[in-house]
Amino acid sequence: MADLKLNTVCEEAQCPNVGECWNGGTATIMLLGDTCTRGCKFCAVKTDTKPPPPDEDEPWNTAEAIANWGIDYVVLTSVDRDDLDDGGAGHFKRTVELLKFRKPTMRVECLVSDFAGDHAAVAALATSGLDVYAHNVETVERLQPYVRDRRAGYQQSIETLRAAKAAAVGDGRRVYTKTSLMLGLGETREEVLQTMHDLRAADVDVLTLGQYLRPTENHLAVVEYVTPAQFDAYQKQAEALGFRYVASGPMVRSSYKAGEFFMEAMMDEDEEKAAAASEDDGETDVALALE
């Protein structure tokens, strides 16, 4: 990793699951450097208004490294780069395209910023060939100004997810949208449920819910430790609303090893159904032609 100048969010964000995931052969690659232009109050990644320019070789280095690792599913994420015209969407797009060129069967999930609400940038990435377009809403609407950088926002995030799905569908692609909520910041159960409704209205497919843990004393304090029983209740409510997959538990994070297996199984099932439907349509066409 160091030789190729690649970063992992596991280290930069001080993820509590780093030991489990790394021992299981999973890491989430962080593109566009290790310095964020935003200063969200929950995040341990370092910030600066003018980070170093992106490494132009990073898309190729990332694709080469991952293609040789012998894995079938990779998560790519990044810092926010408001200093770039497209927020880094083009950099992501090139990385995905190179990955798919090197290994067409690779499943690629991109956990990205809101690109400052630029839907053209969203569409460029959503139609790049990726399989999962992930962007985190992070918290309920009321708490957004206290938790996230002022340049982020609840509606902006919801519309980003909606725009990604619409762009993919318009381009004839199957893309799954995914988001995550941190709990324990002072949200009410009613607010969590309302957020679920808002996400389903934007046709979001996958939801993860995890406990917020304070990375350092300089970050937001934990207001509440949500019980396992409440996490289970949230999971059942989310599944009842129609999310395709829900992961809910204290140590669940948006890019978490356990979720990959369920995501892959869901994609495999959808591909098998699509193939069967196509085969049935073909047989019907032949039958009609013979009549």
mmCIF file of C-alpha atoms in Angstrom:
data_model
loop_
_atom_site.group_PDB
_atom_site.id
_atom_site.type_symbol
_atom_site.label_atom_id
_atom_site.label_comp_id
_atom_site.label_asym_id
_atom_site.label_seq_id
_atom_site.Cartn_x
_atom_site.Cartn_y
_atom_site.Cartn_z
ATOM 1 C CA MET A 1 0.000 0.000 0.000
ATOM 2 C CA ALA A 2 2.720 2.461 0.964
ATOM 3 C CA ASP A 3 4.752 1.663 -2.151
ATOM 4 C CA LEU A 4 1.764 2.591 -4.317
ATOM 5 C CA LYS A 5 0.954 5.676 -2.208
ATOM 6 C CA LEU A 6 -2.540 4.386 -1.407
ATOM 7 C CA ASN A 7 -4.476 5.377 1.727
ATOM 8 C CA THR A 8 -7.126 3.454 3.654
ATOM 9 C CA VAL A 9 -10.050 5.034 5.467
ATOM 10 C CA CYS A 10 -9.571 2.291 8.059
ATOM 11 C CA GLU A 11 -6.448 4.082 9.321
ATOM 12 C CA GLU A 12 -7.263 7.706 8.512
ATOM 13 C CA ALA A 13 -10.702 7.678 10.193
ATOM 14 C CA GLN A 14 -9.533 5.469 13.082
ATOM 15 C CA CYS A 15 -12.258 2.887 12.389
ATOM 16 C CA PRO A 16 -12.913 0.588 15.382
ATOM 17 C CA ASN A 17 -13.287 -2.441 13.089
ATOM 18 C CA VAL A 18 -9.834 -2.152 11.527
ATOM 19 C CA GLY A 19 -8.481 -5.299 13.192
ATOM 20 C CA GLU A 20 -11.423 -7.499 12.223
ATOM 21 C CA CYS A 21 -11.555 -6.300 8.621
ATOM 22 C CA TRP A 22 -7.807 -6.379 7.974
ATOM 23 C CA ASN A 23 -7.485 -9.858 9.474
ATOM 24 C CA GLY A 24 -10.265 -10.920 7.105
ATOM 25 C CA GLY A 25 -8.516 -9.460 4.064
ATOM 26 C CA THR A 26 -10.713 -6.387 3.647
ATOM 27 C CA ALA A 27 -9.709 -2.741 3.391
ATOM 28 C CA THR A 28 -11.437 0.349 2.042
ATOM 29 C CA ILE A 29 -9.218 2.382 -0.287
ATOM 30 C CA MET A 30 -9.351 6.153 0.177
ATOM 31 C CA LEU A 31 -8.739 8.106 -3.019
ATOM 32 C CA LEU A 32 -7.818 11.765 -3.563
ATOM 33 C CA GLY A 33 -5.310 11.966 -0.730
ATOM 34 C CA ASP A 34 -5.672 11.890 3.037
ATOM 35 C CA THR A 35 -6.742 15.504 3.666
ATOM 36 C CA CYS A 36 -10.382 16.658 3.596
ATOM 37 C CA THR A 37 -11.624 20.149 2.760
ATOM 38 C CA ARG A 38 -14.494 19.816 5.234
ATOM 39 C CA GLY A 39 -14.466 19.697 9.013
ATOM 40 C CA CYS A 40 -17.318 17.442 10.149
ATOM 41 C CA LYS A 41 -17.426 17.261 13.952
ATOM 42 C CA PHE A 42 -17.482 13.473 14.130
ATOM 43 C CA CYS A 43 -14.611 12.652 11.766
ATOM 44 C CA ALA A 44 -10.934 12.075 12.597
ATOM 45 C CA VAL A 45 -9.584 12.589 9.061
ATOM 46 C CA LYS A 46 -7.269 15.610 8.889
ATOM 47 C CA THR A 47 -8.537 18.760 7.170
ATOM 48 C CA ASP A 48 -7.174 21.691 5.177
ATOM 49 C CA THR A 49 -8.708 24.276 2.856
ATOM 50 C CA LYS A 50 -6.044 23.581 0.226
ATOM 51 C CA PRO A 51 -4.969 19.915 0.199
ATOM 52 C CA PRO A 52 -2.224 18.739 -2.170
ATOM 53 C CA PRO A 53 -3.444 18.077 -5.734
ATOM 54 C CA PRO A 54 -4.635 14.526 -6.484
ATOM 55 C CA ASP A 55 -2.068 12.004 -7.640
ATOM 56 C CA GLU A 56 -2.700 11.540 -11.370
ATOM 57 C CA ASP A 57 -1.310 8.000 -11.189
ATOM 58 C CA GLU A 58 -3.635 6.968 -8.366
ATOM 59 C CA PRO A 59 -6.470 5.570 -10.539
ATOM 60 C CA TRP A 60 -4.031 3.320 -12.410
ATOM 61 C CA ASN A 61 -2.113 2.301 -9.270
ATOM 62 C CA THR A 62 -5.361 1.506 -7.471
ATOM 63 C CA ALA A 63 -6.716 -0.582 -10.339
ATOM 64 C CA GLU A 64 -3.436 -2.469 -10.747
ATOM 65 C CA ALA A 65 -3.150 -3.243 -7.045
ATOM 66 C CA ILE A 66 -6.744 -4.347 -6.522
ATOM 67 C CA ALA A 67 -6.861 -6.446 -9.697
ATOM 68 C CA ASN A 68 -3.872 -8.410 -8.402
ATOM 69 C CA TRP A 69 -5.230 -8.962 -4.881
ATOM 70 C CA GLY A 70 -7.547 -11.803 -5.907
ATOM 71 C CA ILE A 71 -10.670 -10.208 -4.406
ATOM 72 C CA ASP A 72 -14.113 -9.830 -5.994
ATOM 73 C CA TYR A 73 -15.516 -6.829 -4.100
ATOM 74 C CA VAL A 74 -13.841 -3.536 -3.304
ATOM 75 C CA VAL A 75 -14.962 -0.336 -1.604
ATOM 76 C CA LEU A 76 -13.490 2.951 -2.806
ATOM 77 C CA THR A 77 -14.031 6.083 -0.769
ATOM 78 C CA SER A 78 -12.416 9.496 -0.443
ATOM 79 C CA VAL A 79 -12.110 12.698 1.471
ATOM 80 C CA ASP A 80 -14.262 15.653 0.396
ATOM 81 C CA ARG A 81 -12.487 17.736 -2.234
ATOM 82 C CA ASP A 82 -14.449 20.974 -2.571
ATOM 83 C CA ASP A 83 -11.296 22.541 -4.033
ATOM 84 C CA LEU A 84 -11.760 20.521 -7.256
ATOM 85 C CA ASP A 85 -14.206 21.630 -9.954
ATOM 86 C CA ASP A 86 -16.036 18.297 -9.993
ATOM 87 C CA GLY A 87 -15.320 17.359 -6.385
ATOM 88 C CA GLY A 88 -13.139 14.489 -7.591
ATOM 89 C CA ALA A 89 -15.885 12.662 -9.506
ATOM 90 C CA GLY A 90 -13.725 12.355 -12.627
ATOM 91 C CA HIS A 91 -10.920 10.805 -10.574
ATOM 92 C CA PHE A 92 -13.354 8.213 -9.214
ATOM 93 C CA LYS A 93 -14.758 7.574 -12.676
ATOM 94 C CA ARG A 94 -11.317 6.839 -14.118
ATOM 95 C CA THR A 95 -10.515 4.506 -11.235
ATOM 96 C CA VAL A 96 -13.744 2.534 -11.688
ATOM 97 C CA GLU A 97 -13.286 2.280 -15.454
ATOM 98 C CA LEU A 98 -9.718 1.025 -15.074
ATOM 99 C CA LEU A 99 -10.779 -1.495 -12.424
ATOM 100 C CA LYS A 100 -13.553 -2.843 -14.617
ATOM 101 C CA PHE A 101 -11.157 -3.004 -17.575
ATOM 102 C CA ARG A 102 -8.592 -4.962 -15.565
ATOM 103 C CA LYS A 103 -11.190 -7.241 -13.961
ATOM 104 C CA PRO A 104 -14.723 -6.977 -15.440
ATOM 105 C CA THR A 105 -16.209 -9.275 -12.773
ATOM 106 C CA MET A 106 -15.015 -7.061 -9.904
ATOM 107 C CA ARG A 107 -17.870 -5.590 -7.875
ATOM 108 C CA VAL A 108 -17.096 -1.942 -7.113
ATOM 109 C CA GLU A 109 -18.716 0.133 -4.392
ATOM 110 C CA CYS A 110 -17.940 3.856 -4.239
ATOM 111 C CA LEU A 111 -18.622 5.699 -0.984
ATOM 112 C CA VAL A 112 -18.437 9.329 -2.028
ATOM 113 C CA SER A 113 -19.155 12.906 -1.015
ATOM 114 C CA ASP A 114 -22.189 14.898 -2.134
ATOM 115 C CA PHE A 115 -20.030 16.651 -4.768
ATOM 116 C CA ALA A 116 -21.465 19.924 -3.403
ATOM 117 C CA GLY A 117 -24.824 19.052 -4.976
ATOM 118 C CA ASP A 118 -23.398 18.915 -8.516
ATOM 119 C CA HIS A 119 -25.677 16.368 -10.196
ATOM 120 C CA ALA A 120 -23.556 16.314 -13.361
ATOM 121 C CA ALA A 121 -20.660 15.030 -11.246
ATOM 122 C CA VAL A 122 -22.997 12.522 -9.574
ATOM 123 C CA ALA A 123 -24.191 11.266 -12.955
ATOM 124 C CA ALA A 124 -20.645 10.915 -14.299
ATOM 125 C CA LEU A 125 -19.777 8.519 -11.490
ATOM 126 C CA ALA A 126 -23.147 6.747 -11.381
ATOM 127 C CA THR A 127 -22.765 5.760 -15.049
ATOM 128 C CA SER A 128 -19.073 4.780 -14.814
ATOM 129 C CA GLY A 129 -19.738 1.065 -14.380
ATOM 130 C CA LEU A 130 -19.728 0.917 -10.580
ATOM 131 C CA ASP A 131 -22.147 -1.442 -8.838
ATOM 132 C CA VAL A 132 -22.960 0.419 -5.617
ATOM 133 C CA TYR A 133 -23.225 4.189 -5.267
ATOM 134 C CA ALA A 134 -22.919 5.043 -1.571
ATOM 135 C CA HIS A 135 -23.222 8.421 0.097
ATOM 136 C CA ASN A 136 -23.820 8.855 3.824
ATOM 137 C CA VAL A 137 -26.580 11.053 5.207
ATOM 138 C CA GLU A 138 -24.792 10.548 8.573
ATOM 139 C CA THR A 139 -27.560 11.756 10.931
ATOM 140 C CA VAL A 140 -31.176 12.896 11.126
ATOM 141 C CA GLU A 141 -32.218 16.230 9.630
ATOM 142 C CA ARG A 142 -32.393 18.197 12.905
ATOM 143 C CA LEU A 143 -28.832 17.326 13.910
ATOM 144 C CA GLN A 144 -27.166 17.999 10.559
ATOM 145 C CA PRO A 145 -25.830 21.509 11.437
ATOM 146 C CA TYR A 146 -24.272 20.206 14.659
ATOM 147 C CA VAL A 147 -22.708 17.056 13.220
ATOM 148 C CA ARG A 148 -21.650 17.813 9.650
ATOM 149 C CA ASP A 149 -19.736 20.590 7.924
ATOM 150 C CA ARG A 150 -21.918 23.557 6.932
ATOM 151 C CA ARG A 151 -21.398 22.719 3.243
ATOM 152 C CA ALA A 152 -23.186 19.406 3.720
ATOM 153 C CA GLY A 153 -26.922 19.075 4.252
ATOM 154 C CA TYR A 154 -29.736 16.576 4.686
ATOM 155 C CA GLN A 155 -31.696 17.452 1.541
ATOM 156 C CA GLN A 156 -28.523 17.793 -0.500
ATOM 157 C CA SER A 157 -27.531 14.266 0.500
ATOM 158 C CA ILE A 158 -31.008 12.847 -0.181
ATOM 159 C CA GLU A 159 -31.066 14.464 -3.624
ATOM 160 C CA THR A 160 -27.548 13.166 -4.361
ATOM 161 C CA LEU A 161 -28.752 9.596 -3.791
ATOM 162 C CA ARG A 162 -31.890 10.190 -5.836
ATOM 163 C CA ALA A 163 -29.869 11.692 -8.698
ATOM 164 C CA ALA A 164 -27.415 8.775 -8.726
ATOM 165 C CA LYS A 165 -30.198 6.205 -9.121
ATOM 166 C CA ALA A 166 -31.960 8.291 -11.781
ATOM 167 C CA ALA A 167 -28.763 8.745 -13.808
ATOM 168 C CA ALA A 168 -27.987 5.039 -13.718
ATOM 169 C CA VAL A 169 -31.516 4.019 -14.724
ATOM 170 C CA GLY A 170 -31.519 6.606 -17.490
ATOM 171 C CA ASP A 171 -28.289 5.091 -18.796
ATOM 172 C CA GLY A 172 -29.729 1.575 -18.708
ATOM 173 C CA ARG A 173 -27.602 0.453 -15.766
ATOM 174 C CA ARG A 174 -28.414 -1.399 -12.548
ATOM 175 C CA VAL A 175 -26.849 0.528 -9.669
ATOM 176 C CA TYR A 176 -27.652 0.037 -5.995
ATOM 177 C CA THR A 177 -27.728 3.117 -3.769
ATOM 178 C CA LYS A 178 -26.595 2.944 -0.163
ATOM 179 C CA THR A 179 -26.351 5.223 2.868
ATOM 180 C CA SER A 180 -25.480 5.133 6.554
ATOM 181 C CA LEU A 181 -26.637 6.696 9.802
ATOM 182 C CA MET A 182 -24.657 7.154 13.017
ATOM 183 C CA LEU A 183 -26.812 6.739 16.115
ATOM 184 C CA GLY A 184 -26.285 7.975 19.654
ATOM 185 C CA LEU A 185 -25.945 11.665 18.808
ATOM 186 C CA GLY A 186 -29.242 12.729 20.386
ATOM 187 C CA GLU A 187 -31.672 11.688 17.660
ATOM 188 C CA THR A 188 -35.169 10.443 18.564
ATOM 189 C CA ARG A 189 -36.664 7.178 17.353
ATOM 190 C CA GLU A 190 -39.289 9.137 15.421
ATOM 191 C CA GLU A 191 -36.536 11.070 13.629
ATOM 192 C CA VAL A 192 -34.724 7.875 12.667
ATOM 193 C CA LEU A 193 -37.941 6.423 11.266
ATOM 194 C CA GLN A 194 -38.643 9.639 9.318
ATOM 195 C CA THR A 195 -35.153 9.469 7.836
ATOM 196 C CA MET A 196 -35.838 5.896 6.722
ATOM 197 C CA HIS A 197 -39.048 7.055 5.005
ATOM 198 C CA ASP A 198 -37.188 9.913 3.264
ATOM 199 C CA LEU A 199 -34.483 7.518 2.023
ATOM 200 C CA ARG A 200 -36.989 5.021 0.658
ATOM 201 C CA ALA A 201 -38.793 7.880 -1.107
ATOM 202 C CA ALA A 202 -35.459 8.498 -2.884
ATOM 203 C CA ASP A 203 -35.336 4.775 -3.807
ATOM 204 C CA VAL A 204 -32.288 4.027 -1.648
ATOM 205 C CA ASP A 205 -31.634 0.267 -1.598
ATOM 206 C CA VAL A 206 -29.268 -0.324 1.312
ATOM 207 C CA LEU A 207 -29.107 1.178 4.803
ATOM 208 C CA THR A 208 -26.543 0.681 7.566
ATOM 209 C CA LEU A 209 -27.018 1.859 11.140
ATOM 210 C CA GLY A 210 -24.177 1.989 13.672
ATOM 211 C CA GLN A 211 -23.235 3.491 17.014
ATOM 212 C CA TYR A 212 -21.302 6.755 16.918
ATOM 213 C CA LEU A 213 -18.026 6.470 18.826
ATOM 214 C CA ARG A 214 -15.987 9.545 19.678
ATOM 215 C CA PRO A 215 -12.596 9.278 17.925
ATOM 216 C CA THR A 216 -10.873 11.851 20.188
ATOM 217 C CA GLU A 217 -11.777 14.274 22.979
ATOM 218 C CA ASN A 218 -11.873 17.043 20.378
ATOM 219 C CA HIS A 219 -14.837 15.495 18.585
ATOM 220 C CA LEU A 220 -18.548 15.315 19.368
ATOM 221 C CA ALA A 221 -19.402 13.526 22.584
ATOM 222 C CA VAL A 222 -21.629 10.460 22.592
ATOM 223 C CA VAL A 223 -25.110 11.380 23.839
ATOM 224 C CA GLU A 224 -26.467 7.834 24.117
ATOM 225 C CA TYR A 225 -25.331 4.254 23.660
ATOM 226 C CA VAL A 226 -28.111 2.611 21.676
ATOM 227 C CA THR A 227 -29.047 -0.835 22.934
ATOM 228 C CA PRO A 228 -28.746 -3.959 20.747
ATOM 229 C CA ALA A 229 -32.519 -4.404 21.116
ATOM 230 C CA GLN A 230 -33.132 -0.948 19.647
ATOM 231 C CA PHE A 231 -30.758 -1.657 16.764
ATOM 232 C CA ASP A 232 -32.751 -4.831 16.073
ATOM 233 C CA ALA A 233 -35.997 -2.846 16.159
ATOM 234 C CA TYR A 234 -34.615 -0.313 13.686
ATOM 235 C CA GLN A 235 -33.550 -3.138 11.374
ATOM 236 C CA LYS A 236 -37.036 -4.642 11.363
ATOM 237 C CA GLN A 237 -38.610 -1.230 10.686
ATOM 238 C CA ALA A 238 -36.213 -0.555 7.807
ATOM 239 C CA GLU A 239 -36.802 -3.976 6.256
ATOM 240 C CA ALA A 240 -40.568 -3.439 6.510
ATOM 241 C CA LEU A 241 -40.158 -0.193 4.556
ATOM 242 C CA GLY A 242 -38.580 -2.090 1.670
ATOM 243 C CA PHE A 243 -34.826 -1.614 1.913
ATOM 244 C CA ARG A 244 -33.136 -4.436 0.006
ATOM 245 C CA TYR A 245 -30.520 -4.915 2.717
ATOM 246 C CA VAL A 246 -30.149 -3.488 6.213
ATOM 247 C CA ALA A 247 -27.198 -3.835 8.612
ATOM 248 C CA SER A 248 -27.927 -2.503 12.091
ATOM 249 C CA GLY A 249 -25.722 -2.899 15.151
ATOM 250 C CA PRO A 250 -23.340 -1.014 17.453
ATOM 251 C CA MET A 251 -20.183 -1.821 15.442
ATOM 252 C CA VAL A 252 -21.701 -1.608 11.955
ATOM 253 C CA ARG A 253 -20.063 0.958 9.669
ATOM 254 C CA SER A 254 -20.905 2.037 6.113
ATOM 255 C CA SER A 255 -18.006 0.017 4.670
ATOM 256 C CA TYR A 256 -18.021 -3.122 6.769
ATOM 257 C CA LYS A 257 -16.804 -6.568 5.790
ATOM 258 C CA ALA A 258 -19.927 -8.461 6.856
ATOM 259 C CA GLY A 259 -22.110 -6.449 4.510
ATOM 260 C CA GLU A 260 -20.152 -7.334 1.408
ATOM 261 C CA PHE A 261 -21.307 -10.952 1.434
ATOM 262 C CA PHE A 262 -24.971 -9.962 1.610
ATOM 263 C CA MET A 263 -24.494 -7.331 -1.085
ATOM 264 C CA GLU A 264 -22.833 -9.817 -3.404
ATOM 265 C CA ALA A 265 -25.563 -12.400 -2.781
ATOM 266 C CA MET A 266 -28.230 -9.791 -3.563
ATOM 267 C CA MET A 267 -26.493 -8.805 -6.810
ATOM 268 C CA ASP A 268 -26.026 -12.444 -7.852
ATOM 269 C CA GLU A 269 -29.715 -13.137 -7.246
ATOM 270 C CA ASP A 270 -30.793 -10.105 -9.283
ATOM 271 C CA GLU A 271 -28.488 -11.081 -12.161
ATOM 272 C CA GLU A 272 -29.839 -14.632 -12.169
ATOM 273 C CA LYS A 273 -33.420 -13.358 -12.246
ATOM 274 C CA ALA A 274 -32.595 -10.941 -15.070
ATOM 275 C CA ALA A 275 -30.909 -13.705 -17.060
ATOM 276 C CA ALA A 276 -33.861 -16.051 -16.536
ATOM 277 C CA ALA A 277 -36.322 -13.360 -17.571
ATOM 278 C CA SER A 278 -34.279 -12.636 -20.695
ATOM 279 C CA GLU A 279 -34.200 -16.335 -21.562
ATOM 280 C CA ASP A 280 -37.974 -16.625 -21.088
ATOM 281 C CA ASP A 281 -38.532 -13.579 -23.327
ATOM 282 C CA GLY A 282 -36.328 -15.165 -25.986
ATOM 283 C CA GLU A 283 -38.272 -18.420 -25.898
ATOM 284 C CA THR A 284 -41.567 -16.492 -26.144
ATOM 285 C CA ASP A 285 -40.289 -14.572 -29.175
ATOM 286 C CA VAL A 286 -39.290 -17.813 -30.897
ATOM 287 C CA ALA A 287 -42.664 -19.411 -30.141
ATOM 288 C CA LEU A 288 -44.514 -16.417 -31.544
ATOM 289 C CA ALA A 289 -42.374 -16.440 -34.680
ATOM 290 C CA LEU A 290 -43.234 -20.119 -35.297
ATOM 291 C CA GLU A 291 -46.987 -19.598 -34.974
#
